[in-house]
Tab-separated table of C-alpha atoms and ligand atoms in Angstrom:
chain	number	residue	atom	x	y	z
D	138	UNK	CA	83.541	41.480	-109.179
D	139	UNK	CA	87.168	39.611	-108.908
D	140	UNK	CA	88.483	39.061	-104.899
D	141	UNK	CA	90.589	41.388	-103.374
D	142	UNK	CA	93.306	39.948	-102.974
D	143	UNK	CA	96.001	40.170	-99.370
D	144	UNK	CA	99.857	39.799	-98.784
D	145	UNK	CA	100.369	38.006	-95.774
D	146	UNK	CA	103.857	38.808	-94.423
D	147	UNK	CA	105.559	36.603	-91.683
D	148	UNK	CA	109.009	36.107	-89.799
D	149	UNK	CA	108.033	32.830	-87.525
D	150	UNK	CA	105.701	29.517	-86.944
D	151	UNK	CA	102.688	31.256	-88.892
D	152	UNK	CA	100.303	30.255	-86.576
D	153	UNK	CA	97.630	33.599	-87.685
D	154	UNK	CA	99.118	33.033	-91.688
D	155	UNK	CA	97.521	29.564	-90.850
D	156	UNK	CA	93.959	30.974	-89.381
D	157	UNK	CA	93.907	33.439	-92.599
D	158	UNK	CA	94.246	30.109	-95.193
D	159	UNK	CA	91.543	28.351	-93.058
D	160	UNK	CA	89.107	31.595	-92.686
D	161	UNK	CA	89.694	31.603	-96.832
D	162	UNK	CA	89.509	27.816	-96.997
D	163	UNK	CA	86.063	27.570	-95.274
D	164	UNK	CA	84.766	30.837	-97.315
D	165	UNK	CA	84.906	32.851	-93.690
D	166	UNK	CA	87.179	35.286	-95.958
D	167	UNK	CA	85.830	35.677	-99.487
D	168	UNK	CA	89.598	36.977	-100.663
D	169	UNK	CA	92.567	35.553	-102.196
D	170	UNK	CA	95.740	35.637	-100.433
D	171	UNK	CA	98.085	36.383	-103.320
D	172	UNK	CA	101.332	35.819	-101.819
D	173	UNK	CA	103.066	35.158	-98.735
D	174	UNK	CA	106.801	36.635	-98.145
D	175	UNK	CA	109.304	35.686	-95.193
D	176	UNK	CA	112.000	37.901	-93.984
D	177	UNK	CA	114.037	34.573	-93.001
D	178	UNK	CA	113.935	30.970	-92.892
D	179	UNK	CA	110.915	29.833	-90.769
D	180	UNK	CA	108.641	27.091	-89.790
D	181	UNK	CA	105.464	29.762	-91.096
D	182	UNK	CA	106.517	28.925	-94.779
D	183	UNK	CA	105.242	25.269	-94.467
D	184	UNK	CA	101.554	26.151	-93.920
D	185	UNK	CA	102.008	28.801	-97.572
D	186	UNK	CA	103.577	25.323	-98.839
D	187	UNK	CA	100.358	23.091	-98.135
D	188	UNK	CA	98.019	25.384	-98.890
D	189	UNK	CA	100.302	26.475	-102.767
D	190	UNK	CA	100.119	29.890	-102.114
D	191	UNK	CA	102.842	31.865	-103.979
D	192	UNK	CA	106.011	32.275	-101.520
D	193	UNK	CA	108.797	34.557	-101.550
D	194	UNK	CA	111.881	33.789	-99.221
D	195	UNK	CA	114.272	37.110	-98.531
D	196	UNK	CA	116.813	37.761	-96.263
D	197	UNK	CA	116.844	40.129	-93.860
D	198	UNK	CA	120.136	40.916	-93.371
D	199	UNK	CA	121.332	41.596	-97.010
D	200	UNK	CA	122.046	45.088	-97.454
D	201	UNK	CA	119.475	45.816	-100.251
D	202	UNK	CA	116.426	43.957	-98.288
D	203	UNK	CA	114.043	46.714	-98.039
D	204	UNK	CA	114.742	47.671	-101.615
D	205	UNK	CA	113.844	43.995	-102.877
D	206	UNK	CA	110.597	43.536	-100.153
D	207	UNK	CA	109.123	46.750	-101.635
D	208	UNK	CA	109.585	45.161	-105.101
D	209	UNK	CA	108.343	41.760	-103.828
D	210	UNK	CA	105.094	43.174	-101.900
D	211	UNK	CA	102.345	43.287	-105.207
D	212	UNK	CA	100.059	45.725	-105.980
D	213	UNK	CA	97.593	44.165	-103.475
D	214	UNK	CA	94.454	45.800	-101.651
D	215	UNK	CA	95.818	45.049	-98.148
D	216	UNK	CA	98.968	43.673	-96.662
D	217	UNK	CA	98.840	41.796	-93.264
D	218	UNK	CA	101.944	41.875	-91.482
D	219	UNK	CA	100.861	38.339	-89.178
D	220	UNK	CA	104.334	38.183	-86.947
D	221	UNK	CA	106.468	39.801	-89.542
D	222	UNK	CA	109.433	41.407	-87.437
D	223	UNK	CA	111.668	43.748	-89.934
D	224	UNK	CA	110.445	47.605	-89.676
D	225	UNK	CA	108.505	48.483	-92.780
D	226	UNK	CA	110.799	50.636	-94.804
D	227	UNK	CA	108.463	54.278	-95.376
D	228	UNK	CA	108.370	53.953	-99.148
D	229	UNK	CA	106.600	50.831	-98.740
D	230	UNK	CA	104.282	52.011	-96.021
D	231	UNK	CA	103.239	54.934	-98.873
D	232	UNK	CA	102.003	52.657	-101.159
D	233	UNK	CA	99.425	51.245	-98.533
D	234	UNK	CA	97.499	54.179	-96.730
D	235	UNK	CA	95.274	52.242	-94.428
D	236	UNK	CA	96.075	49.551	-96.924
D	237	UNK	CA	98.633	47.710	-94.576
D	238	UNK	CA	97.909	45.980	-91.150
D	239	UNK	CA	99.994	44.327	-88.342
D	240	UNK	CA	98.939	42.513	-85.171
D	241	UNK	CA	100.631	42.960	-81.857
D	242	UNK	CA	100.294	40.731	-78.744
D	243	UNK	CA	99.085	43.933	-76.268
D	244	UNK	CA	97.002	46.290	-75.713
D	245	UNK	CA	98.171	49.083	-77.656
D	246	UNK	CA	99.594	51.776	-77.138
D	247	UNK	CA	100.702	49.949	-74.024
D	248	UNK	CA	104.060	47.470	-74.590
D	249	UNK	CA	104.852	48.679	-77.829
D	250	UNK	CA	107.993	50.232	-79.844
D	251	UNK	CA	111.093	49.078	-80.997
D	252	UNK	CA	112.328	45.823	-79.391
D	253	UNK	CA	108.702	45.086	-78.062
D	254	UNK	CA	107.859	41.879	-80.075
D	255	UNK	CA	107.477	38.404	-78.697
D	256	UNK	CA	108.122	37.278	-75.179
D	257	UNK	CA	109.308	40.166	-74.150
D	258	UNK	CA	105.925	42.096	-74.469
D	259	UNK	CA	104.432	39.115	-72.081
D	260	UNK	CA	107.306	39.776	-70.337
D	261	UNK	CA	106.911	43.250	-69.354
D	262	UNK	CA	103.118	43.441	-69.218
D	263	UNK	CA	103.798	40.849	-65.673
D	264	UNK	CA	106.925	43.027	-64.551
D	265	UNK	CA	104.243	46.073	-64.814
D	266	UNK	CA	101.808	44.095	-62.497
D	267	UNK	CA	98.945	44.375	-65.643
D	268	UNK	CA	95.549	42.582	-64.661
D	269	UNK	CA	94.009	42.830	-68.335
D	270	UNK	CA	96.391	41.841	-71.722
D	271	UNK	CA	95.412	40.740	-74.997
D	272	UNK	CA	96.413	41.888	-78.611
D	273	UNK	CA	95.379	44.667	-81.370
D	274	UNK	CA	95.602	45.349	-85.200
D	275	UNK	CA	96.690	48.364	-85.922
D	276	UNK	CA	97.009	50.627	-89.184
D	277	UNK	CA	101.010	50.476	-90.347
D	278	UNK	CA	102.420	53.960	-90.188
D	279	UNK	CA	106.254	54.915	-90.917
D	280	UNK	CA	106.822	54.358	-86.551
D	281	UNK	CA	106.809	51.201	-84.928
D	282	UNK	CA	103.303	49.668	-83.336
D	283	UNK	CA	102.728	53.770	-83.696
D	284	UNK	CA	99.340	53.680	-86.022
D	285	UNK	CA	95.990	54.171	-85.234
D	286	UNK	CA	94.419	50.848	-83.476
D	287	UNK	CA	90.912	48.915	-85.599
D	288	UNK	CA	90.561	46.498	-83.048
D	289	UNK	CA	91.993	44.837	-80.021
D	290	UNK	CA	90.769	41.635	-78.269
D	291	UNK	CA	91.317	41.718	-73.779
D	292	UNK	CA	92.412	39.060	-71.945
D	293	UNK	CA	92.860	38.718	-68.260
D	294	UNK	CA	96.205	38.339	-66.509
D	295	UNK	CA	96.758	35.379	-63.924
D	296	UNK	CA	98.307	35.746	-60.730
D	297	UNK	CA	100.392	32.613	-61.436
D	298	UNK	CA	101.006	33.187	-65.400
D	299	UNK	CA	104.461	33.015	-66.966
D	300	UNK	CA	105.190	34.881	-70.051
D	301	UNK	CA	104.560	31.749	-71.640
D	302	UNK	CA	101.100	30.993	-70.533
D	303	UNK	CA	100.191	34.623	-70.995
D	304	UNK	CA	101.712	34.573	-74.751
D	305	UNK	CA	99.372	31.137	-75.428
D	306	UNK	CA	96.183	32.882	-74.108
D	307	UNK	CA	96.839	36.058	-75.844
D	308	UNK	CA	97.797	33.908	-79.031
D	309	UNK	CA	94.472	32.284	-79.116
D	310	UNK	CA	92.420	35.739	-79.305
D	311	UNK	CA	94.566	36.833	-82.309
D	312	UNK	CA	93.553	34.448	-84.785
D	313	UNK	CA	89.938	35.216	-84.264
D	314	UNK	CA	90.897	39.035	-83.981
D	315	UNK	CA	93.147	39.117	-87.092
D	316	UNK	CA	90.780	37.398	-89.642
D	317	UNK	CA	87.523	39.423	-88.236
D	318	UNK	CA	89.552	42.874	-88.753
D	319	UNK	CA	90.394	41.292	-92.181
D	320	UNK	CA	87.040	40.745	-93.500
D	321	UNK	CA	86.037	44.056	-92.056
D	322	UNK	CA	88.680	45.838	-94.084
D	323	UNK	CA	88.224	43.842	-97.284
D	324	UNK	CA	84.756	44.197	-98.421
Z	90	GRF	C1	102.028	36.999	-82.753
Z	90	GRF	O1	102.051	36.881	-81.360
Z	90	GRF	C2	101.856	38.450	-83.141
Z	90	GRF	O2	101.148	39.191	-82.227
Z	90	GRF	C3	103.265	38.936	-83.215
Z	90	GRF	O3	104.008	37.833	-83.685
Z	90	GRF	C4	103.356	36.618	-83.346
Z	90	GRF	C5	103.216	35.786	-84.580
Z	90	GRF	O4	102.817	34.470	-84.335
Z	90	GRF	N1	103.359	40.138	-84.011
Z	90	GRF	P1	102.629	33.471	-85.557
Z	90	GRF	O5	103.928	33.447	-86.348
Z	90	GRF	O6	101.491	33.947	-86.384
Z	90	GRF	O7	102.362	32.139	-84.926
């Protein structure tokens, strides 16, 4: 039987595009990642570089983007959004019913919607006074960090954390998280 084979979508330094090549490269993932597409410029592209995997470049802010991603995204049998930031236009979302996956640095549904992404998630889970964090994969659905949750990884919150010591422990669970929900989903 030939691999299924992943998109693995990404906005910034790529750090869980980087766990999937070395999950593949050390046969953790039996799969082949068959492209990886940026919605800008970013540092993520150098680990598709090293590793020769297919790369498309588009730019977010051109008027027809979401008409060229859903042409660039391929046929594939799952897509992993790993950090990718632009909302997933619906007609794209169609063509992947529980066939499209993105990972989000809380514990869902807590600290998520539009303009939760990065620091400011860390951010707001310490405003809130949280004592447990930690990150989930969820099922893409035409809302934002709206569809239904496969698996989430806790961490514990530090009285003397900083949104940036938070974001680096959470960070570390979502590399094992991501590629585990990954080979669960492509079997
Ligand atoms: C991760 O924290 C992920 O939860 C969020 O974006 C970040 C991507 O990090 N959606 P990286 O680009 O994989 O290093």
């Amino acid at each position: 039987m030939s691999k299924q084979r992943i998109s693995v979508l990404i906005s910034g330094g790529g750090s869980n595009l980087a766990a999937i090549i070395a999950a593949v490269e050390n046969k953790t993932l039996n799969l082949e990642i068959a492209q990886v597409i940026a919605d800008r410029d970013c540092a993520g592209k150098q680990h598709a570089f090293k590793a020769n995997l297919p790369f498309v470049l588009l730019d977010r802010k051109l008027p027809d983007f979401t008409k060229r991603l859903n042409e660039a995204v391929l046929d594939v049998d799952l897509v992993v959004l790993a950090g990718f930031l632009s909302v997933i236009p619906p007609e794209l979302v169609e063509r992947f019913p529980k066939k499209m996956i993105n990972l989000h640095p809380s514990l869902l549904p807590k600290f998520g919607g539009m303009g939760m992404y990065g620091m400011k998630v860390h951010q707001a889970v310490l405003a809130a006074g949280e004592t447990v964090s930690g990150c989930s994969v969820h099922f893409v659905d035409t809302g934002v960090d709206t569809g239904e949750v496969i698996a989430q990884a806790q961490v514990p919150v530090l009285a003397d954390d900083s949104p940036e010591t938070l974001a680096k422990r959470v960070q570390a669970q979502e590399h094992t998280l991501l590629v585990n929900t990954i080979k669960a989903l492509c079997h």
